[in-house]
Every structure is written in structure tokens, then in C-alpha cells.
Short mmCIF file of C-alpha atoms and ligand atoms in Angstrom, two decimals:
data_model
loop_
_atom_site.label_atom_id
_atom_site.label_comp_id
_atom_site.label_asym_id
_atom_site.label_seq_id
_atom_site.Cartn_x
_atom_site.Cartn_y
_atom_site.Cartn_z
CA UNK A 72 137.26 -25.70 50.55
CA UNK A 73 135.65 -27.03 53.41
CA UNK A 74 132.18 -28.14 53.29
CA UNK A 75 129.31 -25.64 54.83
CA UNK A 76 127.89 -26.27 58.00
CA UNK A 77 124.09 -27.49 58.89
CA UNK A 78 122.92 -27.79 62.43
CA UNK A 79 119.48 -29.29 64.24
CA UNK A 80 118.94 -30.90 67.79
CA UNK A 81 116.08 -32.80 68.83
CA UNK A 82 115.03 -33.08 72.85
CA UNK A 83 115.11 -36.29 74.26
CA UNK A 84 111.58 -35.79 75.67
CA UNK A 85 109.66 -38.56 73.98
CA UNK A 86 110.64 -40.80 70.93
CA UNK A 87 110.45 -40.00 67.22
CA UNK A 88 107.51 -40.59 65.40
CA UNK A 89 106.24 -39.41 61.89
CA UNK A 90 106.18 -35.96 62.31
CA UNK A 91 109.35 -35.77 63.07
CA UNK A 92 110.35 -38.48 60.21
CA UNK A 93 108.57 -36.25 57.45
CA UNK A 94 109.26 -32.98 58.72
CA UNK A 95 112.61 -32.94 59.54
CA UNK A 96 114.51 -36.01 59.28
CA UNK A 97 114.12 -37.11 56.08
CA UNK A 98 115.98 -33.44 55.22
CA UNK A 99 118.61 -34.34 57.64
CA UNK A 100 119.12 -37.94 55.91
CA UNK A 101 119.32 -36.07 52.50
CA UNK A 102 121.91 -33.32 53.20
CA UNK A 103 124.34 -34.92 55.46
CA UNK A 104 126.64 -35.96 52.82
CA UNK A 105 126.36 -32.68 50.63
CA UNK A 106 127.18 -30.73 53.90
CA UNK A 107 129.02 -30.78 57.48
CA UNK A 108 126.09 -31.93 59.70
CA UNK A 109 126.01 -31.61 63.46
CA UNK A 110 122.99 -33.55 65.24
CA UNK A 111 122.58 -33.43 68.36
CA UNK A 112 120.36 -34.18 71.44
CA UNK A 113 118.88 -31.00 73.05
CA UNK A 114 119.56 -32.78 76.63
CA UNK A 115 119.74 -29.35 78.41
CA UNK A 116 116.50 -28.28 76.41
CA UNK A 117 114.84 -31.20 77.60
CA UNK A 118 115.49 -30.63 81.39
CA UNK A 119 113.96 -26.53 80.48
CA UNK A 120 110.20 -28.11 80.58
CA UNK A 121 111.19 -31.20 82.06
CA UNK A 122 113.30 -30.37 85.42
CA UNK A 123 111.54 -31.98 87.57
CA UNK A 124 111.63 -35.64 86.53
CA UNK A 125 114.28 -36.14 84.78
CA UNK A 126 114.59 -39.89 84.62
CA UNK A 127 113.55 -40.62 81.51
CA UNK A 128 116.49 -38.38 79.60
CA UNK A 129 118.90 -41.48 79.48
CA UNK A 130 116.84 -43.77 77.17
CA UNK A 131 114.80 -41.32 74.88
CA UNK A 132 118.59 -39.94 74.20
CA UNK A 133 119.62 -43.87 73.65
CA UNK A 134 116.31 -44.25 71.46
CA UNK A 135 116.69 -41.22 69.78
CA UNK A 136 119.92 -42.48 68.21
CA UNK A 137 119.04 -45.80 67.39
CA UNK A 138 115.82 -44.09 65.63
CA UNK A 139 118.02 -41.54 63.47
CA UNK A 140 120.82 -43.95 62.67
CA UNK A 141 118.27 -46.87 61.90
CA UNK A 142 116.51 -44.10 59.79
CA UNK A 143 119.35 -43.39 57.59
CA UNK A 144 121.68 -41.15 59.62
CA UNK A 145 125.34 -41.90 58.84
CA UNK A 146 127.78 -41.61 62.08
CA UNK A 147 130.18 -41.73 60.08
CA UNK A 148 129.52 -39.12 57.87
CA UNK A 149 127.51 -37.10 60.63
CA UNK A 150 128.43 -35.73 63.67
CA UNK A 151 125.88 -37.22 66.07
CA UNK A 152 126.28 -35.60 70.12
CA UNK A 153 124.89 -34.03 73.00
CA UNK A 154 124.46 -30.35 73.26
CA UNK A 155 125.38 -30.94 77.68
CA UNK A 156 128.75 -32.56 75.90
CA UNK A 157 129.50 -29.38 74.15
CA UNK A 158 130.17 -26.55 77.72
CA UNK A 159 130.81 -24.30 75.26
CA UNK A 160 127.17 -23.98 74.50
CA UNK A 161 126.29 -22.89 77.87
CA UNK A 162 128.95 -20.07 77.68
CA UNK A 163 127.76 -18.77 74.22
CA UNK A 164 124.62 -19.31 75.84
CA UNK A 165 125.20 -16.85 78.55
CA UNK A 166 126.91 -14.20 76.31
CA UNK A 167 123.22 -13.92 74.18
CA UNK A 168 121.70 -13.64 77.57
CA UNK A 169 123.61 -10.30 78.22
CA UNK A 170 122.38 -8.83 74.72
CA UNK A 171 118.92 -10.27 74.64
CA UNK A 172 115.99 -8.05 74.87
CA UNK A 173 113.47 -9.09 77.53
CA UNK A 174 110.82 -8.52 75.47
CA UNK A 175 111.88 -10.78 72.40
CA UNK A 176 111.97 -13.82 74.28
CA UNK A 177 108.41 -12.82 76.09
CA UNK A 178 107.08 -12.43 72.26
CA UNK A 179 107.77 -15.94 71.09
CA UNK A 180 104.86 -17.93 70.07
CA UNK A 181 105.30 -20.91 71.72
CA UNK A 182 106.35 -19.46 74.99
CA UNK A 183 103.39 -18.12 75.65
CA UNK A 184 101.54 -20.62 73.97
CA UNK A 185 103.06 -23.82 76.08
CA UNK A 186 102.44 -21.76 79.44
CA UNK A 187 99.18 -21.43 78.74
CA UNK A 188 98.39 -25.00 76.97
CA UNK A 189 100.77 -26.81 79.15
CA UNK A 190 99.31 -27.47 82.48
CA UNK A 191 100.55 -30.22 84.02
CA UNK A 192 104.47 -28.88 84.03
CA UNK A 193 105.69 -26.14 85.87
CA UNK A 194 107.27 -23.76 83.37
CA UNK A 195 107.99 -20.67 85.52
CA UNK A 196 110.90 -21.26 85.64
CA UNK A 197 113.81 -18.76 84.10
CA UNK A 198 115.63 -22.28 82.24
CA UNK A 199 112.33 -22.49 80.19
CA UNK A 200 112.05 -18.49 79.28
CA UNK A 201 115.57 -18.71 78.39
CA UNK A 202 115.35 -21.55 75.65
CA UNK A 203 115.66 -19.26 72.94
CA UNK A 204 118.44 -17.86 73.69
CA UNK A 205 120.38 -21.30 74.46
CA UNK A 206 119.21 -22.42 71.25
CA UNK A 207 120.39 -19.76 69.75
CA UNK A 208 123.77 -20.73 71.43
CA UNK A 209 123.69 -24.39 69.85
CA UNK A 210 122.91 -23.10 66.66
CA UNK A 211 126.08 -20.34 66.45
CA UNK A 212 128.86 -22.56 68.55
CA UNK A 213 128.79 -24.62 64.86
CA UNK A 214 129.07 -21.34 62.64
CA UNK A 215 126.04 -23.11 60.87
CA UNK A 216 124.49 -21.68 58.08
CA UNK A 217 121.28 -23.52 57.89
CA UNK A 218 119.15 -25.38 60.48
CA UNK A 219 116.50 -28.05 58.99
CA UNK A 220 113.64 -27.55 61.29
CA UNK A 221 109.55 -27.93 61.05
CA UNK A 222 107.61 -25.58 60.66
CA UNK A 223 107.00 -24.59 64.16
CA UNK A 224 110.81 -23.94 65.16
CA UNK A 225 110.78 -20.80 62.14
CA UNK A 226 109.99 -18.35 64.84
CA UNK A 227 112.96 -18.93 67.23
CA UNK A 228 115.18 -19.60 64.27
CA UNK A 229 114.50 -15.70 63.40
CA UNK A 230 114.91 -15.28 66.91
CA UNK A 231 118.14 -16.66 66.63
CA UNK A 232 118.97 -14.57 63.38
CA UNK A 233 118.21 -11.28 65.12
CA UNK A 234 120.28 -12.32 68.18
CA UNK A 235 123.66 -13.03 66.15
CA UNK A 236 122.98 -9.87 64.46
CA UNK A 237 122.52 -8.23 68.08
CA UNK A 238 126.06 -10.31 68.90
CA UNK A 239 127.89 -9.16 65.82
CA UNK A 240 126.56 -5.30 65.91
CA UNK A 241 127.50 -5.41 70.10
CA UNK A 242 130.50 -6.91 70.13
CA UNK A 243 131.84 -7.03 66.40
CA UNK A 244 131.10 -9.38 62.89
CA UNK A 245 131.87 -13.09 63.84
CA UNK A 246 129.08 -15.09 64.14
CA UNK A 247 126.82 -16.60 61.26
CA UNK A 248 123.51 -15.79 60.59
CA UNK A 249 121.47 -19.20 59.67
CA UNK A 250 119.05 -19.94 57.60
CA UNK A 251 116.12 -22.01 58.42
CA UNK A 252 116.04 -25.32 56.12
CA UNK A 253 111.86 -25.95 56.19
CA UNK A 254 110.86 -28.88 53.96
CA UNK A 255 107.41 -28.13 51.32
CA UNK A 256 105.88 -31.72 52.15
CA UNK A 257 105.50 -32.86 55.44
CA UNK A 258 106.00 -29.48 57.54
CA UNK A 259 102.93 -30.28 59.90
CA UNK A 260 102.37 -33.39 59.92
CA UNK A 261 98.77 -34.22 61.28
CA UNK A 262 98.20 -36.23 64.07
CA UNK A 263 95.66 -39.10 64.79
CA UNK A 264 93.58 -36.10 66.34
CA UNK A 265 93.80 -33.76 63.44
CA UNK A 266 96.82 -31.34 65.66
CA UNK A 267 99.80 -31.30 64.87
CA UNK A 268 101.37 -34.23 65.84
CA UNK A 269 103.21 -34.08 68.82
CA UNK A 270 104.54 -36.30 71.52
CA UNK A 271 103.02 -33.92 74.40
CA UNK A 272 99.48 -34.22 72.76
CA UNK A 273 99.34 -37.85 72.66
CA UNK A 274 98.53 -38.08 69.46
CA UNK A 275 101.63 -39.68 67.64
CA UNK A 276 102.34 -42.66 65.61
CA UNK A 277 106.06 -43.30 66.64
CA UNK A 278 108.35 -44.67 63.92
CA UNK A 279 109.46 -47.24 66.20
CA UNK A 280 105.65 -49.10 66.67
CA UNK A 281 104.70 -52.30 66.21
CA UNK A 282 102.25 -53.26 63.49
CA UNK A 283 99.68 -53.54 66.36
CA UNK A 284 100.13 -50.13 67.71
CA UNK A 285 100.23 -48.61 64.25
CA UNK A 286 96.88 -50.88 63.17
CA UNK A 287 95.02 -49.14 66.73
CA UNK A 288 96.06 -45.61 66.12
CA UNK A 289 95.03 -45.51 62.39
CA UNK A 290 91.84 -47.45 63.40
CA UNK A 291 90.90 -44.90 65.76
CA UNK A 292 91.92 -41.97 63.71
CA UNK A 293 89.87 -38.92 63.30
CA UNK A 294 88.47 -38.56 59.42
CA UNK A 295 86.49 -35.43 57.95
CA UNK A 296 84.02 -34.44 60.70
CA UNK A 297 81.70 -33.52 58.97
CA UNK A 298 81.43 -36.81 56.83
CA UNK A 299 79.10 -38.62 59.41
CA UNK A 300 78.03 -41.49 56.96
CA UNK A 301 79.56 -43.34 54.26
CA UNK A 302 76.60 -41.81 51.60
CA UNK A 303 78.04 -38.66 52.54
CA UNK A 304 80.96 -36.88 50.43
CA UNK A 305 84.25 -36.26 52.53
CA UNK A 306 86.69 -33.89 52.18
CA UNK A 307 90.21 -35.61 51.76
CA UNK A 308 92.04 -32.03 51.98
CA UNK A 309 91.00 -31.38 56.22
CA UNK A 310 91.61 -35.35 56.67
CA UNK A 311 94.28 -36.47 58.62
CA UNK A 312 94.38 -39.99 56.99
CA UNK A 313 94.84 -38.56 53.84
CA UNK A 314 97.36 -36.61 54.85
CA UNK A 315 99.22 -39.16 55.93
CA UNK A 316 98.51 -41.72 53.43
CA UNK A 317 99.79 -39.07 50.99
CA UNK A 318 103.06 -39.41 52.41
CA UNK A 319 103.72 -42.87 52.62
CA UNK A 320 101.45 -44.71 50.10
CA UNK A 321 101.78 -45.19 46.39
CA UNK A 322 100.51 -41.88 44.64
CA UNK A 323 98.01 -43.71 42.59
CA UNK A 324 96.10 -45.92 45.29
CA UNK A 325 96.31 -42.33 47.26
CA UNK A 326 94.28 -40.71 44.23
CA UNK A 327 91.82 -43.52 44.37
CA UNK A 328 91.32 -42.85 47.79
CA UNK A 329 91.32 -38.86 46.82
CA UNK A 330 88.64 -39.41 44.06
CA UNK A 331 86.47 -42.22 45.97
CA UNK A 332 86.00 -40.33 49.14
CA UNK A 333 84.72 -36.79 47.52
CA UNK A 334 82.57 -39.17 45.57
CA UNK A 335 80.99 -40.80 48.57
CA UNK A 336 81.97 -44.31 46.86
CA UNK A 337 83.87 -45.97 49.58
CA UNK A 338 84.26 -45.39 53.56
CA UNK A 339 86.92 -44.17 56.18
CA UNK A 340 87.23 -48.13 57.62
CA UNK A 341 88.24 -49.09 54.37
CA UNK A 342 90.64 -46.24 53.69
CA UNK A 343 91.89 -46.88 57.03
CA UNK A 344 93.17 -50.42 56.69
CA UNK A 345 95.05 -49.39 53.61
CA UNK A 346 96.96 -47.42 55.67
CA UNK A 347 97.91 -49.53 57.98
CA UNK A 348 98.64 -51.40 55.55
CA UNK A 349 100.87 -49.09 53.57
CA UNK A 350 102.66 -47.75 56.52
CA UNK A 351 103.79 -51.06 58.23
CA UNK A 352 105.75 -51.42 55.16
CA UNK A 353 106.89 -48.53 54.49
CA UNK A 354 108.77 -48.34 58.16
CA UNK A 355 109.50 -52.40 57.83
CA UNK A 356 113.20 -51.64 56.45
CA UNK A 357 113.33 -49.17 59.57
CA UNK A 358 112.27 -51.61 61.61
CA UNK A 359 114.48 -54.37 60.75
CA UNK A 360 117.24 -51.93 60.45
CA UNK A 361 116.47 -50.65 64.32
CA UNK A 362 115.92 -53.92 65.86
CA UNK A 363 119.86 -55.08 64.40
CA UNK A 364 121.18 -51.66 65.89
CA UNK A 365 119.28 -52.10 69.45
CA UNK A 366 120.97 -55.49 69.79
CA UNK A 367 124.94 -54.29 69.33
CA UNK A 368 125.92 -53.38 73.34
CA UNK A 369 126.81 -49.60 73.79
CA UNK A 370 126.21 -48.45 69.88
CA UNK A 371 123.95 -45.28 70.97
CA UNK A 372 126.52 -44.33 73.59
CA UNK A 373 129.72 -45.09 71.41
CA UNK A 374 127.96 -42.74 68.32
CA UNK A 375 127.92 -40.23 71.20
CA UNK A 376 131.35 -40.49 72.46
CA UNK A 377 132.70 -40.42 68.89
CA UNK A 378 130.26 -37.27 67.90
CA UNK A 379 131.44 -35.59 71.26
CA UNK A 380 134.98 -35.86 70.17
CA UNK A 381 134.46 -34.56 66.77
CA UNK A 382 132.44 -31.23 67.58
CA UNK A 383 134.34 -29.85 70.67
CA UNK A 384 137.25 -28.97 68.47
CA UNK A 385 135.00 -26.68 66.84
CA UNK A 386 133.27 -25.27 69.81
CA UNK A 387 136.82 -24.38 71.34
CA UNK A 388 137.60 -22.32 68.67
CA UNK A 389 134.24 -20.68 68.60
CA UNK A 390 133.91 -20.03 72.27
CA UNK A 391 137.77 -18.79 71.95
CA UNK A 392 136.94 -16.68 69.25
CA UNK A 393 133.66 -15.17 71.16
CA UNK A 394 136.13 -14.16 74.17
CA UNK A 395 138.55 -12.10 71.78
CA UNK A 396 134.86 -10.50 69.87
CA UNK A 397 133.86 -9.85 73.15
CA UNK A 398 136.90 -8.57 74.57
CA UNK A 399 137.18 -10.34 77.98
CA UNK A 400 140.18 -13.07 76.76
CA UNK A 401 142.50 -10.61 78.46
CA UNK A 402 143.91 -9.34 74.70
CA UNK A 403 144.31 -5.95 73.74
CA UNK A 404 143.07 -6.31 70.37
CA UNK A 405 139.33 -7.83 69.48
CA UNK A 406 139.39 -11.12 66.90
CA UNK A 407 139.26 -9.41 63.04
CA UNK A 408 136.49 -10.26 60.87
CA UNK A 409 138.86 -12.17 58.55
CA UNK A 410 139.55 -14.95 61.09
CA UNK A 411 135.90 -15.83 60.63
CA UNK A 412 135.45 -19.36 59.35
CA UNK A 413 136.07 -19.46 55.83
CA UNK A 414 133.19 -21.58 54.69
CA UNK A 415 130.52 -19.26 55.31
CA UNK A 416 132.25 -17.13 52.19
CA UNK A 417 130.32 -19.54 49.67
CA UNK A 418 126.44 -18.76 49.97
CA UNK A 419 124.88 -21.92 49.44
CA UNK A 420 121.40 -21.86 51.01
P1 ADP B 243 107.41 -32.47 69.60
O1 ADP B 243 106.50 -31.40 69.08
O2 ADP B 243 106.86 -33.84 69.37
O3 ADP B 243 107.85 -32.24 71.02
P2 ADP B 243 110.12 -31.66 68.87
O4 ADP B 243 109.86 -30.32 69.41
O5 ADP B 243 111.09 -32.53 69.59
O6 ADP B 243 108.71 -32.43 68.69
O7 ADP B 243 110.58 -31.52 67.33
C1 ADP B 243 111.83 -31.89 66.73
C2 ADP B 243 111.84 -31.50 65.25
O8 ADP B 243 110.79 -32.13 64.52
C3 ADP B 243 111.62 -29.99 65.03
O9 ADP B 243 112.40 -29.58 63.92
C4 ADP B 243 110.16 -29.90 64.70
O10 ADP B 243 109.88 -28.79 63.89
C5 ADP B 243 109.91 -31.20 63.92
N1 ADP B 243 108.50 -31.64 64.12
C6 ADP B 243 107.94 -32.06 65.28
N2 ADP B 243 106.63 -32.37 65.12
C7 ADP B 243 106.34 -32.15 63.81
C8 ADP B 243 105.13 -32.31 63.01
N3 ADP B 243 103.99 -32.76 63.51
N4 ADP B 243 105.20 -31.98 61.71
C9 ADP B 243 106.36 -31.54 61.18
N5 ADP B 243 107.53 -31.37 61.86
C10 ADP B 243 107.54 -31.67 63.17
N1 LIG B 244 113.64 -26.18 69.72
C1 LIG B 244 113.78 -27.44 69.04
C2 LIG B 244 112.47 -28.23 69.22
O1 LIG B 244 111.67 -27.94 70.08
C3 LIG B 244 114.93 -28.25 69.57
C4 LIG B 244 116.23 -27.53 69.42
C5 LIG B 244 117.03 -27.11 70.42
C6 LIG B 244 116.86 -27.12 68.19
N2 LIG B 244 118.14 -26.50 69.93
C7 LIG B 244 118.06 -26.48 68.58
C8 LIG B 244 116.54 -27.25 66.84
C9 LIG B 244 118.94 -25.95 67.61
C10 LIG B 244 117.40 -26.71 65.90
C11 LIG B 244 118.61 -26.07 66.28
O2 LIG B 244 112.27 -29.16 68.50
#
């Protein structure tokens, strides 16, 4: 019995740093043996918001390889690509467009919330109101049946539910409806403002830092506001460092922290060079492991090459199986449920 499928793309808009690392990727690293895993690098998602300068696509996809592969991604046990390798996207793509209500994709969160927030990017474009729907494409041209994602991607993940089951009741049963994988620690990741951490709000600690980046962002973190002096009791719960020290230091010195703060007993400095502390070695192995994989010639683009060659098998049969569902492969007869992938019989997630 062949293994069940899990899917997730990242866009090679910036590089990965610790919200990424805890919400996501960490999941990724865990399941990729248990399951089939396809990762790939939302290239065409990137040029949605991003159309206009596109030069810097070549080495966040380069980065973003070396990151997940230094990080504990196996390219030999995952299939590592990019989505603009895979055509077949961009015709599954265009089949959701023709069963896709207007009004869903105007309804989701973060389109209207990124036109509005994001001012410095023109997003009128139709590429950019159309990312659910090609999302929804990458997702289905694997027959996955779970996507780990953050938080924030649940919407268009039940976007992407409702439009296979738009697909399937249209056309007939073939595609799979996924699941969204979201992991209990580390969903929203805080960052050195308080926001969620993001690359586009500039206020990210990036895996791949230095010690002397990481020591300036945690210096000039943002603590409890409302603890203006040391006498005064903080609130660990609404602070950022916290937050993050929870996840990366030892869960004793964390408590200490915890306890010490409500108690007014010690102050953000100090808490604050303990994590910079903690956190430059908890990435050190990273590092290390990152630097060795940045100095082999071509190993981002051969990981690629070799991912590229292992999914479009898949996505040919897919795509081929789409035409028959959707009757326009010139047949007389439409594809029968049965020739659905097998795997998807088991109900793992
Ligand atoms: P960004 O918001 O920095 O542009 P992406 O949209 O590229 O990040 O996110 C890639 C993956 O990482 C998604 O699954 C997303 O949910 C997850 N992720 C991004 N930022 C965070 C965060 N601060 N906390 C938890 N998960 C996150
Ligand atoms: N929307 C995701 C993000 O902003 C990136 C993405 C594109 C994705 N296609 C996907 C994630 C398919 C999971 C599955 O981070």
C-alpha cells in the first residue's frame, strides 16, 4: 500500500525565519518519512504580489532550500520542487477558475486584508485575486490529503476543500479533499513587534542570522507594554520574548523567567540576553549544517531538478485524469471513481 500523500509550498518572497521554523517546518521535518511529502516553492505565488520586480525569486528559491534541507528536510526521502516546474498546476489551476464563485475568493481574509494593509505593492491585479484558486491547484495535482500549514493559511485551505468538492460535484468524484495539518505550539509565532511574525512586516528573526543579528533583534524586542519599570509586575502571557523563549529554551530556566517577571524580581534586559543566548544555540547545528550545504556548487538547483523529476509523473496522471472527469480528453466515457488513487482509501489524518 502506498504511503498517503502530504503537500505544502512556501513563496520564495523572503527567507525563512522562526515563524516559519515553529509553525510549519518542524511538522514538515516530522512527517516526511511517515508519509509521501511534496515541498515545493510557490514561485508562481510569489510573482502574484510580487510581479513587478521579480529579481530576487532566483536566490530566496536557492535559500529556501538550503534553509529546509539544512533544517532537517531529507531530499531523499522528500520530494523537494517548484510549483512553475509542475505545468500541470497551471491547467488544474484554470479548470477551478471555471467553477469558482466570484464571491468566495472576494471573501478571503487575507485578500482583503493585504489590499488594504499592503501599500507599497500593486495588488490589482487578477494573478493576486486568483491565488486561491491556484493554490488550490497545487494542493489537488498531488491527490494530497493533508497540507501542514500555520495558522493563517486555514482559511484558503477550506477554500480549497469547498473548491474540490465544487470540482467533484461539477464534473464527477476524483479529486481529494485535504485536510489542514496546523501544529498546537508555535501556530503564530510572535514577532520582535508583538505581530505575527512575518517577512513583509519587518519584524523577523531569520533562521539563517548571525549571532549579531539575532543579539540586535532580541535586544530591541518589544516586552509587556504595560511593564514600564523593572518594580513593576509583567505579564509573560502578552510577551513576545516569552513566547519565544518558550520555544527554544530549557523549560525550567523558561519558568524562572515565567515566575520572576510576574513577581517583579528581575528585568526584560536580563531576560533578553538569555535569549540570545538560548537561541544562538539552539540554531548553531542549523547553522553549521547550512554553511556545509551553501558551499557544495549547484546542491539547491540539483534537489530541484531531482524533485522536478519525481512529481511530474504524478501530475501527468492527475491532469490526465482531470481531462477524462471533465470530459474534454476527446473520450466518450468520463474517468470512474475507482481509478481514483488508491491511497486516499486509508483515512489517516
Ligand atoms: P510570511 O507571512 O512571512 O510571508 P509565508 O506566507 O511564506 O510567510 O508562510 C509560509 C508558511 O509558514 C505558511 O504555512 C505559514 O502559515 C507559516 N507561517 C508564516 N509565518 C508564521 C508565523 N509567524 N507563525 C506561524 N506560522 C507561520
Ligand atoms: N499560501 C501559502 C503562504 O502564503 C503558500 C502556498 C502556496 C501553499 N500554495 C500552497 C501552502 C499550497 C500550502 C499548500 O504561505
Amino acid at each position: 500500500m502506498p504511503k498517503p500523500r502530504i503537500v505544502t509550498g512556501y513563496r520564495p518572497t523572503g527567507k525563512l525565519h522562526l515563524g516559519h521554523w515553529f509553525g510549519n517546518l518542524q511538522n514538515m521535518i516530522a512527517m516526511q518519512r511517515r508519509y509521501q511529502a511534496f515541498w515545493f516553492i510557490a514561485d508562481w505565488h510569489a510573482l502574484t504580489s510580487h510581479w513587478q520586480d521579480t529579481s530576487h525569486i532566483r536566490v530566496f528559491t536557492e535559500e529556501m532550500v538550503l534553509d529546509w534541507c539544512a533544517a532537517g528536510i531529507d531530499p531523499s526521502v522528500s520530494t523537494i520542487y517548484r510549483q512553475s516546474d509542475v505545468p500541470e498546476v497551471a491547467e488544474l489551476a484554470l479548470y477551478f477558475d471555471m467553477i469558482t464563485p466570484m464571491g468566495w475568493l472576494e471573501r478571503v481574509p487575507s485578500y482583503k486584508e493585504q489590499r488594504e494593509q499592503i501599500t507599497d505593492k500593486d495588488l490589482s491585479n487578477v494573478g493576486f485575486f486568483l491565488y486561491p484558486t491556484l493554490m488550490a491547484a497545487d494542493i489537488a495535482i498531488t491527490l494530497a490529503q493533508a497540507v501542514p500549514v500555520g495558522e493563517d493559511q486555514a482559511p484558503h485551505l477550506e477554500l480549497t476543500r469547498e473548491i474540490v468538492r465544487r470540482f467533484n460535484g461539477t464534473w464527477g468524484e476524483y479529486l481529494v479533499e485535504p485536510k489542514a495539518l496546523i501544529p498546537e505550539e508555535g501556530a503564530r509565532v510572535p514577532g520582535t513587534d508583538g505581530r505575527k511574525m512575518s517577512k513583509s512586516y519587518g519584524n523577523a528573526i531569520f533562521i539563517s542570522d548571525s549571532p549579531e543579528e539575532i543579539r540586535a533583534k532580541v535586544m530591541s524586542m518589544i516586552t509587556d507594554p504595560a511593564r514600564k519599570l523593572k518594580t513593576d509586575p509583567g505579564d509573560p502571557d502578552i510577551c513576545p520574548l516569552q513566547q519565544i523563549h518558550k520555544l527554544v529554551g530549557a523549560p525550567d530556566v523558561v519558568a524562572e523567567f515565567d515566575a520572576c517577571c510576574r513577581a517583579a524580581e528581575c528585568g526584560c534586559v536580563a531576560h533578553k540576553k538569555k535569549l540570545v543566548e538560548d537561541l544562538t544555540e539552539y540554531l548553531r547545528e542549523f547553522r553549521e549544517r547550512r554553511a556545509e550545504l551553501a558551499a557544495v556548487p549547484g546542491f539547491a538547483w540539483e534537489v530541484l531538478a531531482g524533485g522536478a523529476e519525481r512529481v511530474r509523473p504524478v501530475a501527468a496522471e492527475v491532469i490526465a485524469n482531470c481531462r477524462r472527469v471533465v470530459r474534454i480528453d476527446g473520450r466518450e466515457e468520463p474517468a470512474s471513481p475507482s481509478e481514483r488513487d488508491a491511497d486516499d482509501a486509508q483515512e489517516p489524518f
